[in-house]
Amino acid sequence: MRHDPSRPQPAALIRNLGILAHVDAGKTTVTERMLFAAGVVHKRGEVHDGTTVTDFDPQERDRGITIFAAAVSCGWNGHRLNLIDTPGHVDFSDEVERSLRVLDGAVAVFDAVAGVEPQSEAVWRRADRYGVPRIAFVNKMDRAGADLDAALASIRERLHPLPLAVQLPIGSEAAFTGVVDLLRMRATLWADGSGDPRDSAIPEALVEPARDRRHALEEAVAERHPAAFDEFVEQSQVSEETLRAALRDLTISGEVVVVLCGAAYRNRGIEPLLDAVVDYLPSPLDRPPVSGVSGISDVGDLGDPNDNGDDVSRAADPAQPLAALAFKVQSTGTGRLTYLRLYSGTLRKGDSVLDVGTRRVERIGRVLQVQADRHTEVPQAVAGDIVAVVGLKSARVGATLCAPEAPILLEPPTSTEPVVSVA
Ligand code: GDP
């Protein structure tokens, strides 16, 4: 079923994610192939021919894809995926920080030959600071020298979380033709040509190794999440659903990193990756409420003059007053687009919002869902979602926008680690 961007999406069915990668690991290709698999991009773009939708360069973009967006939406298995652009270059560190602030989870892309590289380490540490749950995609499995086990070892040694592969590759290098899904215990094969995935039984030679890996996966999960397995102690094999739910909990708590593999360039491994985004990465409801300071006492007659600012928190609830963060402003043919992450409340066309920084009240012209090749106007958007709005004249990147009658200044998210210089 085609994703209908104009339908309001409950927060539980939203995934706000970024693709984090070392330059050249394949972030652009992975993003583009995800959009293609989700049916948003109909033409198969190549990184070098100017059709790739996530690299914004007006000079190179002459084939009808309209804009590179700060966030692009697509649908997968009944969920809305908002892909937030996260620059791969360390030089853009402010931009990286801003994007990390508005996403709930991330896919870290690694090169199957190089494993963890210095820049992937730098981006990883930043995501640690913001407590962003991650899954990993080991890309370029078709390259000579590609080695999933070595990549897993480098993640374990250099990044320190426990990487848990949920797939076993079928074939290697040029003969990398599929993966065994260790949860379903089925194989996905990619035939040459169409690139469409085909479900199949596990190839004979991999039945034993797959069983061993599945067993090891269950043990690793049981050790870290015994509660999830309680009711299954009597059974010899833990069910797929139990294992998946436990892996999701452990991903969200940051204890493990679920690892998948593929070759984005050849359209291999993309559908399982999209499934994993939905299965393991948190929805806005799984994230802690945002905190801020209430009461902007000197905003004219706005707010309560006796309120000097209490600490308040807001949950991803459409019924609470609006609290949103502007994380990108872009000038486009459509006008000045301000990208917002909605943390609480509901945003409608025509609403008045207070820009806490400038103390100005502005009106929302239009609310847009941004897809790769078009914008769709929506009547409203609810807490948890990411939208672009037209009509804000002065709101800057980093601005808190809120309901005028319930002012809140969103605090920067708390760092869980000291800031490490990565330059
Ligand atoms: P980014 O810099 O991380 O955005 O990486 P790109 O997506 O631009 O990819 C960098 C290079 O790696 C390009 O030349 C891609 O064609 C190539 N590439 C991407 N994915 C794969 C893959 O799965 N296999 C191989 N062999 N090359 C890939």
Tab-separated table of C-alpha atoms and ligand atoms in Angstrom:
chain	number	residue	atom	x	y	z
A	1	MET	CA	0.000	0.000	0.000
A	2	ARG	CA	1.337	3.375	-0.934
A	3	HIS	CA	2.198	5.699	1.916
A	4	ASP	CA	-0.308	8.506	2.289
A	5	PRO	CA	1.612	11.450	3.707
A	6	SER	CA	-1.534	13.501	4.322
A	7	ARG	CA	-2.832	11.014	6.891
A	8	PRO	CA	-2.000	12.053	10.465
A	9	GLN	CA	0.375	9.499	11.867
A	10	PRO	CA	0.234	8.425	15.527
A	11	ALA	CA	3.623	8.813	17.171
A	12	ALA	CA	3.938	5.067	17.786
A	13	LEU	CA	4.096	4.584	14.028
A	14	ILE	CA	6.777	7.205	13.395
A	15	ARG	CA	10.518	6.621	13.211
A	16	ASN	CA	12.699	9.730	13.070
A	17	LEU	CA	16.093	8.508	12.053
A	18	GLY	CA	19.394	9.616	10.702
A	19	ILE	CA	21.921	7.752	8.616
A	20	LEU	CA	25.340	8.198	10.196
A	21	ALA	CA	28.460	7.336	8.301
A	22	HIS	CA	32.020	8.011	7.529
A	23	VAL	CA	32.316	9.834	4.209
A	24	ASP	CA	32.319	7.247	1.425
A	25	ALA	CA	30.834	4.412	3.481
A	26	GLY	CA	27.712	4.716	1.368
A	27	LYS	CA	25.341	6.970	3.271
A	28	THR	CA	23.982	8.599	0.121
A	29	THR	CA	23.531	5.281	-1.639
A	30	VAL	CA	21.858	3.663	1.368
A	31	THR	CA	19.472	6.610	1.794
A	32	GLU	CA	18.589	6.683	-1.869
A	33	ARG	CA	18.017	2.938	-2.009
A	34	MET	CA	15.811	3.081	1.076
A	35	LEU	CA	13.644	5.729	-0.575
A	36	PHE	CA	13.574	3.684	-3.740
A	37	ALA	CA	12.554	0.500	-1.908
A	38	ALA	CA	9.843	2.463	-0.082
A	39	GLY	CA	8.459	3.602	-3.419
A	40	VAL	CA	9.176	7.294	-2.930
A	41	VAL	CA	11.799	7.483	-5.628
A	42	HIS	CA	10.769	5.797	-8.823
A	43	LYS	CA	13.891	6.266	-10.760
A	44	ARG	CA	16.973	4.449	-9.649
A	45	GLY	CA	19.458	7.241	-9.072
A	46	GLU	CA	23.176	6.762	-9.062
A	47	VAL	CA	25.496	8.767	-6.905
A	48	HIS	CA	27.473	10.022	-9.842
A	49	ASP	CA	24.694	10.914	-12.300
A	50	GLY	CA	22.974	13.676	-10.409
A	51	THR	CA	19.723	11.888	-9.636
A	52	THR	CA	20.525	10.956	-6.077
A	53	VAL	CA	17.948	12.776	-4.054
A	54	THR	CA	19.780	13.349	-0.834
A	55	ASP	CA	22.701	15.370	-2.102
A	56	PHE	CA	21.579	18.920	-2.519
A	57	ASP	CA	23.379	20.617	-5.289
A	58	PRO	CA	21.200	22.685	-7.608
A	59	GLN	CA	23.745	22.411	-10.394
A	60	GLU	CA	23.642	18.655	-10.374
A	61	ARG	CA	19.957	18.310	-9.930
A	62	ASP	CA	18.440	18.582	-13.350
A	63	ARG	CA	16.325	15.479	-13.633
A	64	GLY	CA	13.135	16.428	-11.908
A	65	ILE	CA	13.909	15.575	-8.314
A	66	THR	CA	13.011	18.847	-6.683
A	67	ILE	CA	14.949	19.394	-3.506
A	68	PHE	CA	17.282	17.848	-1.140
A	69	ALA	CA	15.455	18.093	2.116
A	70	ALA	CA	16.683	18.324	5.658
A	71	ALA	CA	14.218	15.518	6.277
A	72	VAL	CA	12.537	13.211	3.795
A	73	SER	CA	9.535	11.060	4.627
A	74	CYS	CA	8.632	7.661	3.299
A	75	GLY	CA	6.339	4.858	4.368
A	76	TRP	CA	7.271	1.301	5.334
A	77	ASN	CA	5.036	-1.420	6.814
A	78	GLY	CA	2.432	1.078	7.950
A	79	HIS	CA	5.002	3.345	9.586
A	80	ARG	CA	6.237	6.777	8.594
A	81	LEU	CA	9.986	7.023	8.369
A	82	ASN	CA	11.383	10.554	8.539
A	83	LEU	CA	14.966	10.400	7.320
A	84	ILE	CA	16.878	13.318	8.753
A	85	ASP	CA	20.000	14.398	6.976
A	86	THR	CA	23.118	14.157	9.081
A	87	PRO	CA	26.239	15.506	7.404
A	88	GLY	CA	29.063	12.998	7.334
A	89	HIS	CA	31.896	15.502	7.384
A	90	VAL	CA	33.190	16.332	10.825
A	91	ASP	CA	33.552	19.927	9.665
A	92	PHE	CA	29.794	20.313	9.755
A	93	SER	CA	29.749	19.461	13.407
A	94	ASP	CA	27.124	22.066	14.340
A	95	GLU	CA	24.827	20.654	11.758
A	96	VAL	CA	25.519	17.143	12.950
A	97	GLU	CA	24.684	18.154	16.509
A	98	ARG	CA	21.464	19.814	15.443
A	99	SER	CA	20.321	16.833	13.477
A	100	LEU	CA	21.236	14.447	16.288
A	101	ARG	CA	19.040	16.505	18.532
A	102	VAL	CA	15.875	15.935	16.536
A	103	LEU	CA	16.207	12.290	15.631
A	104	ASP	CA	15.213	9.358	17.817
A	105	GLY	CA	17.436	6.688	16.348
A	106	ALA	CA	20.032	6.116	13.701
A	107	VAL	CA	21.457	3.674	11.221
A	108	ALA	CA	25.247	3.711	11.330
A	109	VAL	CA	26.700	2.664	7.984
A	110	PHE	CA	30.100	0.972	7.864
A	111	ASP	CA	32.232	-0.189	4.992
A	112	ALA	CA	32.569	-3.978	5.047
A	113	VAL	CA	36.235	-3.760	4.081
A	114	ALA	CA	37.368	-0.840	6.236
A	115	GLY	CA	35.149	-1.523	9.279
A	116	VAL	CA	35.161	1.290	11.820
A	117	GLU	CA	37.070	4.306	10.491
A	118	PRO	CA	38.185	7.380	12.439
A	119	GLN	CA	35.307	9.527	11.229
A	120	SER	CA	32.713	6.874	11.928
A	121	GLU	CA	34.116	6.789	15.434
A	122	ALA	CA	33.704	10.565	15.753
A	123	VAL	CA	30.087	10.539	14.618
A	124	TRP	CA	29.415	7.548	16.857
A	125	ARG	CA	30.718	9.364	19.935
A	126	ARG	CA	28.471	12.301	19.206
A	127	ALA	CA	25.454	10.028	18.911
A	128	ASP	CA	26.512	8.536	22.266
A	129	ARG	CA	26.399	11.977	23.820
A	130	TYR	CA	22.834	12.453	22.691
A	131	GLY	CA	21.856	8.951	23.721
A	132	VAL	CA	20.699	8.063	20.214
A	133	PRO	CA	19.878	4.352	19.890
A	134	ARG	CA	21.482	2.800	16.829
A	135	ILE	CA	21.481	-0.147	14.536
A	136	ALA	CA	24.377	-0.784	12.157
A	137	PHE	CA	24.469	-1.581	8.461
A	138	VAL	CA	27.679	-3.098	7.168
A	139	ASN	CA	27.618	-1.956	3.552
A	140	LYS	CA	29.661	-2.930	0.491
A	141	MET	CA	29.520	-6.652	1.229
A	142	ASP	CA	30.173	-7.141	-2.496
A	143	ARG	CA	33.655	-5.603	-2.312
A	144	ALA	CA	36.805	-7.672	-2.464
A	145	GLY	CA	37.938	-8.170	1.120
A	146	ALA	CA	34.484	-7.576	2.636
A	147	ASP	CA	34.305	-9.308	5.993
A	148	LEU	CA	31.292	-9.053	8.283
A	149	ASP	CA	32.974	-10.758	11.217
A	150	ALA	CA	35.945	-8.404	11.037
A	151	ALA	CA	33.585	-5.416	10.886
A	152	LEU	CA	31.750	-6.757	13.962
A	153	ALA	CA	35.061	-7.129	15.769
A	154	SER	CA	36.054	-3.557	14.958
A	155	ILE	CA	32.699	-2.246	16.224
A	156	ARG	CA	33.180	-4.199	19.448
A	157	GLU	CA	36.748	-3.055	19.944
A	158	ARG	CA	36.557	0.559	18.870
A	159	LEU	CA	33.013	1.565	19.694
A	160	HIS	CA	32.454	-0.729	22.675
A	161	PRO	CA	28.780	-1.617	22.439
A	162	LEU	CA	27.918	-5.256	21.945
A	163	PRO	CA	27.261	-5.713	18.223
A	164	LEU	CA	24.798	-8.508	17.520
A	165	ALA	CA	24.430	-9.644	13.926
A	166	VAL	CA	20.888	-10.696	13.112
A	167	GLN	CA	21.903	-11.988	9.693
A	168	LEU	CA	24.363	-14.441	8.208
A	169	PRO	CA	25.625	-13.411	4.770
A	170	ILE	CA	25.159	-15.839	1.902
A	171	GLY	CA	28.215	-15.823	-0.341
A	172	SER	CA	30.888	-13.204	-0.208
A	173	GLU	CA	32.358	-10.418	-2.299
A	174	ALA	CA	31.047	-10.593	-5.882
A	175	ALA	CA	29.064	-13.717	-4.923
A	176	PHE	CA	27.262	-12.009	-2.033
A	177	THR	CA	23.725	-12.924	-3.012
A	178	GLY	CA	21.659	-12.941	0.132
A	179	VAL	CA	21.333	-13.142	3.882
A	180	VAL	CA	19.926	-15.595	6.377
A	181	ASP	CA	17.569	-13.814	8.748
A	182	LEU	CA	18.466	-15.299	12.145
A	183	LEU	CA	15.131	-14.311	13.660
A	184	ARG	CA	12.856	-15.758	11.002
A	185	MET	CA	15.356	-18.497	10.117
A	186	ARG	CA	14.621	-17.908	6.466
A	187	ALA	CA	16.846	-16.643	3.687
A	188	THR	CA	16.441	-13.569	1.522
A	189	LEU	CA	18.069	-13.881	-1.878
A	190	TRP	CA	18.678	-11.152	-4.408
A	191	ALA	CA	18.699	-12.351	-7.959
A	192	ASP	CA	20.819	-10.422	-10.372
A	193	GLY	CA	18.928	-8.078	-12.613
A	194	SER	CA	15.700	-7.073	-10.869
A	195	GLY	CA	17.292	-6.787	-7.454
A	196	ASP	CA	13.967	-7.767	-5.906
A	197	PRO	CA	14.342	-9.855	-2.781
A	198	ARG	CA	13.144	-13.457	-2.798
A	199	ASP	CA	12.231	-15.376	0.335
A	200	SER	CA	13.685	-18.872	0.506
A	201	ALA	CA	14.636	-21.707	2.812
A	202	ILE	CA	18.138	-21.486	4.285
A	203	PRO	CA	20.649	-23.001	1.834
A	204	GLU	CA	21.687	-26.477	2.991
A	205	ALA	CA	25.307	-25.581	3.708
A	206	LEU	CA	24.260	-22.732	6.013
A	207	VAL	CA	21.636	-24.545	8.089
A	208	GLU	CA	24.083	-25.583	10.806
A	209	PRO	CA	26.015	-22.297	10.966
A	210	ALA	CA	22.723	-20.381	11.052
A	211	ARG	CA	21.457	-22.532	13.947
A	212	ASP	CA	24.685	-21.932	15.853
A	213	ARG	CA	24.488	-18.190	15.303
A	214	ARG	CA	20.868	-18.085	16.316
A	215	HIS	CA	21.696	-19.940	19.477
A	216	ALA	CA	24.573	-17.571	20.260
A	217	LEU	CA	22.274	-14.602	19.582
A	218	GLU	CA	19.675	-15.961	22.014
A	219	GLU	CA	22.319	-16.495	24.668
A	220	ALA	CA	23.739	-13.008	24.282
A	221	VAL	CA	20.279	-11.487	24.539
A	222	ALA	CA	19.178	-13.695	27.452
A	223	GLU	CA	22.264	-12.688	29.400
A	224	ARG	CA	21.436	-9.009	29.081
A	225	HIS	CA	17.667	-9.180	29.200
A	226	PRO	CA	16.683	-12.214	31.285
A	227	ALA	CA	13.233	-10.813	32.055
A	228	ALA	CA	12.212	-10.930	28.420
A	229	PHE	CA	12.774	-14.670	28.324
A	230	ASP	CA	11.124	-15.633	31.595
A	231	GLU	CA	8.026	-17.199	30.177
A	232	PHE	CA	9.991	-19.194	27.672
A	233	VAL	CA	12.401	-20.972	29.973
A	234	GLU	CA	10.689	-24.254	29.294
A	235	GLN	CA	11.080	-23.961	25.563
A	236	SER	CA	14.152	-25.006	23.708
A	237	GLN	CA	13.954	-22.178	21.215
A	238	VAL	CA	12.904	-18.662	22.005
A	239	SER	CA	10.237	-17.345	19.657
A	240	GLU	CA	11.066	-14.857	16.953
A	241	GLU	CA	8.752	-12.277	18.522
A	242	THR	CA	10.293	-12.605	21.979
A	243	LEU	CA	13.773	-12.261	20.601
A	244	ARG	CA	12.784	-9.266	18.487
A	245	ALA	CA	11.116	-7.499	21.409
A	246	ALA	CA	14.144	-8.122	23.618
A	247	LEU	CA	16.503	-6.819	20.945
A	248	ARG	CA	14.355	-3.733	20.608
A	249	ASP	CA	14.548	-3.060	24.357
A	250	LEU	CA	18.318	-3.548	24.331
A	251	THR	CA	18.722	-1.282	21.296
A	252	ILE	CA	16.702	1.472	22.923
A	253	SER	CA	18.657	1.168	26.156
A	254	GLY	CA	21.888	1.328	24.144
A	255	GLU	CA	23.218	-1.984	25.413
A	256	VAL	CA	23.489	-3.653	22.057
A	257	VAL	CA	23.736	-2.672	18.436
A	258	VAL	CA	21.806	-4.850	16.030
A	259	VAL	CA	23.922	-5.376	12.918
A	260	LEU	CA	22.700	-6.027	9.377
A	261	CYS	CA	24.662	-6.243	6.176
A	262	GLY	CA	24.211	-5.607	2.488
A	263	ALA	CA	25.428	-3.956	-0.634
A	264	ALA	CA	23.367	-0.819	-1.109
A	265	TYR	CA	24.832	-0.129	-4.497
A	266	ARG	CA	23.425	-3.435	-5.729
A	267	ASN	CA	20.130	-2.973	-3.885
A	268	ARG	CA	20.961	-5.812	-1.519
A	269	GLY	CA	19.936	-5.753	2.072
A	270	ILE	CA	17.763	-2.654	1.875
A	271	GLU	CA	14.339	-4.168	2.626
A	272	PRO	CA	15.629	-6.007	5.718
A	273	LEU	CA	17.231	-2.730	6.810
A	274	LEU	CA	13.892	-0.906	6.517
A	275	ASP	CA	12.248	-3.710	8.499
A	276	ALA	CA	14.933	-3.343	11.164
A	277	VAL	CA	14.348	0.415	11.409
A	278	VAL	CA	10.702	-0.267	12.216
A	279	ASP	CA	11.455	-3.250	14.467
A	280	TYR	CA	14.327	-1.953	16.577
A	281	LEU	CA	14.596	1.820	16.497
A	282	PRO	CA	12.466	3.787	18.962
A	283	SER	CA	9.320	5.705	18.150
A	284	PRO	CA	8.997	9.207	19.637
A	285	LEU	CA	7.008	7.595	22.459
A	286	ASP	CA	9.976	5.452	23.452
A	287	ARG	CA	12.140	8.495	24.040
A	288	PRO	CA	12.259	10.482	27.259
A	289	PRO	CA	10.028	13.590	27.341
A	290	VAL	CA	11.836	16.811	26.401
A	291	SER	CA	12.540	19.265	29.132
A	292	GLY	CA	12.529	23.021	29.154
A	293	VAL	CA	11.807	26.114	31.142
A	294	SER	CA	8.273	27.454	31.355
A	295	GLY	CA	7.075	30.993	31.843
A	296	ILE	CA	8.706	33.629	29.715
A	297	SER	CA	7.708	36.393	32.085
A	298	ASP	CA	8.716	39.373	29.997
A	299	VAL	CA	6.931	38.409	26.818
A	300	GLY	CA	4.395	41.224	27.004
A	301	ASP	CA	1.113	39.803	28.169
A	302	LEU	CA	2.118	36.325	27.118
A	303	GLY	CA	2.633	33.777	29.807
A	304	ASP	CA	2.237	34.288	33.508
A	305	PRO	CA	4.187	37.343	34.745
A	306	ASN	CA	4.716	35.674	38.125
A	307	ASP	CA	6.172	32.619	36.577
A	308	ASN	CA	9.918	32.866	36.586
A	309	GLY	CA	10.449	29.663	34.785
A	310	ASP	CA	9.925	26.253	36.235
A	311	ASP	CA	11.463	23.184	34.798
A	312	VAL	CA	8.844	21.428	32.799
A	313	SER	CA	8.803	18.424	30.568
A	314	ARG	CA	6.579	17.612	27.670
A	315	ALA	CA	5.690	14.201	26.372
A	316	ALA	CA	4.930	13.284	22.777
A	317	ASP	CA	1.220	13.873	23.326
A	318	PRO	CA	-0.907	15.635	20.700
A	319	ALA	CA	-3.208	16.962	23.446
A	320	GLN	CA	-0.466	18.887	25.272
A	321	PRO	CA	0.439	22.454	24.260
A	322	LEU	CA	2.717	22.781	21.262
A	323	ALA	CA	6.480	22.594	21.696
A	324	ALA	CA	8.655	22.361	18.589
A	325	LEU	CA	12.241	22.912	17.593
A	326	ALA	CA	13.313	24.517	14.309
A	327	PHE	CA	16.319	22.546	13.072
A	328	LYS	CA	16.801	23.742	9.528
A	329	VAL	CA	15.746	26.709	7.432
A	330	GLN	CA	15.901	26.475	3.666
A	331	SER	CA	15.009	28.888	0.904
A	332	THR	CA	13.259	27.036	-1.877
A	333	GLY	CA	10.901	27.731	-4.745
A	334	THR	CA	8.081	27.022	-2.296
A	335	GLY	CA	9.294	29.832	-0.030
A	336	ARG	CA	11.157	29.864	3.240
A	337	LEU	CA	10.844	26.387	4.650
A	338	THR	CA	11.371	25.894	8.360
A	339	TYR	CA	11.831	22.281	9.405
A	340	LEU	CA	10.323	21.489	12.760
A	341	ARG	CA	10.488	18.587	15.124
A	342	LEU	CA	7.246	18.506	17.073
A	343	TYR	CA	7.821	17.337	20.630
A	344	SER	CA	4.346	17.887	21.994
A	345	GLY	CA	0.990	19.175	20.858
A	346	THR	CA	-0.582	19.550	17.437
A	347	LEU	CA	0.377	22.023	14.733
A	348	ARG	CA	-2.264	23.266	12.314
A	349	LYS	CA	-2.291	25.573	9.367
A	350	GLY	CA	-3.101	29.088	10.555
A	351	ASP	CA	-1.911	28.494	14.141
A	352	SER	CA	-0.120	31.299	15.951
A	353	VAL	CA	3.128	30.186	17.514
A	354	LEU	CA	5.504	31.961	19.847
A	355	ASP	CA	9.169	32.036	18.905
A	356	VAL	CA	10.585	32.082	22.394
A	357	GLY	CA	13.969	33.451	21.322
A	358	THR	CA	12.687	36.492	19.435
A	359	ARG	CA	9.523	36.777	21.524
A	360	ARG	CA	7.524	37.128	18.365
A	361	VAL	CA	4.277	35.475	17.556
A	362	GLU	CA	4.129	34.196	14.013
A	363	ARG	CA	1.510	32.469	11.972
A	364	ILE	CA	1.927	29.075	10.376
A	365	GLY	CA	1.114	29.395	6.675
A	366	ARG	CA	1.233	25.836	5.474
A	367	VAL	CA	2.306	22.537	7.000
A	368	LEU	CA	4.150	20.217	4.618
A	369	GLN	CA	5.282	16.633	4.608
A	370	VAL	CA	8.440	16.581	2.559
A	371	GLN	CA	9.121	13.673	0.278
A	372	ALA	CA	12.000	13.170	-2.053
A	373	ASP	CA	10.339	14.638	-5.076
A	374	ARG	CA	7.460	16.692	-3.721
A	375	HIS	CA	5.821	18.392	-0.780
A	376	THR	CA	2.413	17.364	0.418
A	377	GLU	CA	0.375	19.897	2.339
A	378	VAL	CA	-1.198	18.398	5.433
A	379	PRO	CA	-3.946	19.946	7.580
A	380	GLN	CA	-2.077	19.214	10.784
A	381	ALA	CA	0.836	17.355	12.285
A	382	VAL	CA	1.092	15.853	15.736
A	383	ALA	CA	3.736	15.393	18.429
A	384	GLY	CA	6.575	13.167	17.350
A	385	ASP	CA	6.473	14.094	13.691
A	386	ILE	CA	8.810	16.153	11.546
A	387	VAL	CA	7.377	18.644	9.096
A	388	ALA	CA	8.357	21.729	7.165
A	389	VAL	CA	6.273	24.863	7.520
A	390	VAL	CA	5.898	27.852	5.265
A	391	GLY	CA	5.096	31.273	6.721
A	392	LEU	CA	7.605	31.725	9.507
A	393	LYS	CA	9.548	34.857	8.687
A	394	SER	CA	12.080	35.126	11.446
A	395	ALA	CA	12.442	31.812	13.247
A	396	ARG	CA	16.042	30.659	13.156
A	397	VAL	CA	17.681	27.331	13.400
A	398	GLY	CA	17.571	26.248	17.030
A	399	ALA	CA	14.443	28.284	17.840
A	400	THR	CA	11.820	26.878	20.184
A	401	LEU	CA	8.314	27.433	18.837
A	402	CYS	CA	5.437	26.915	21.199
A	403	ALA	CA	1.836	27.694	22.007
A	404	PRO	CA	1.751	31.377	23.082
A	405	GLU	CA	-0.393	30.548	26.108
A	406	ALA	CA	2.036	27.883	27.329
A	407	PRO	CA	5.555	29.171	26.732
A	408	ILE	CA	8.433	26.764	27.017
A	409	LEU	CA	12.075	27.164	26.119
A	410	LEU	CA	13.438	23.775	25.178
A	411	GLU	CA	16.728	22.946	26.778
A	412	PRO	CA	19.560	21.485	24.854
A	413	PRO	CA	19.479	17.739	25.386
A	414	THR	CA	21.656	16.514	28.221
A	415	SER	CA	24.988	15.118	27.261
A	416	THR	CA	25.686	11.738	28.703
A	417	GLU	CA	29.408	12.072	28.094
A	418	PRO	CA	31.836	14.961	28.152
A	419	VAL	CA	32.269	16.753	24.868
A	420	VAL	CA	35.218	15.217	23.086
A	421	SER	CA	36.976	17.207	20.436
A	422	VAL	CA	37.069	15.201	17.259
A	423	ALA	CA	38.583	17.733	14.886
B	1	GDP	P1	28.721	8.692	1.263
B	1	GDP	O1	29.902	9.557	1.053
B	1	GDP	O2	28.804	7.967	2.578
B	1	GDP	O3	27.414	9.345	1.038
B	1	GDP	O4	28.887	7.489	0.208
B	1	GDP	P2	28.247	7.283	-1.235
B	1	GDP	O5	26.871	6.747	-1.122
B	1	GDP	O6	28.465	8.492	-2.035
B	1	GDP	O7	29.149	6.083	-1.742
B	1	GDP	C1	30.541	6.210	-1.839
B	1	GDP	C2	31.044	5.321	-2.941
B	1	GDP	O8	30.839	3.958	-2.579
B	1	GDP	C3	30.325	5.541	-4.259
B	1	GDP	O9	31.260	5.434	-5.292
B	1	GDP	C4	29.333	4.401	-4.306
B	1	GDP	O10	29.015	4.030	-5.615
B	1	GDP	C5	30.089	3.296	-3.576
B	1	GDP	N1	29.168	2.335	-2.951
B	1	GDP	C6	28.077	2.590	-2.206
B	1	GDP	N2	27.489	1.451	-1.821
B	1	GDP	C7	28.241	0.443	-2.310
B	1	GDP	C8	28.133	-0.975	-2.243
B	1	GDP	O11	27.213	-1.570	-1.679
B	1	GDP	N3	29.120	-1.683	-2.878
B	1	GDP	C9	30.149	-1.089	-3.539
B	1	GDP	N4	31.054	-1.864	-4.102
B	1	GDP	N5	30.261	0.248	-3.623
B	1	GDP	C10	29.324	1.008	-3.028
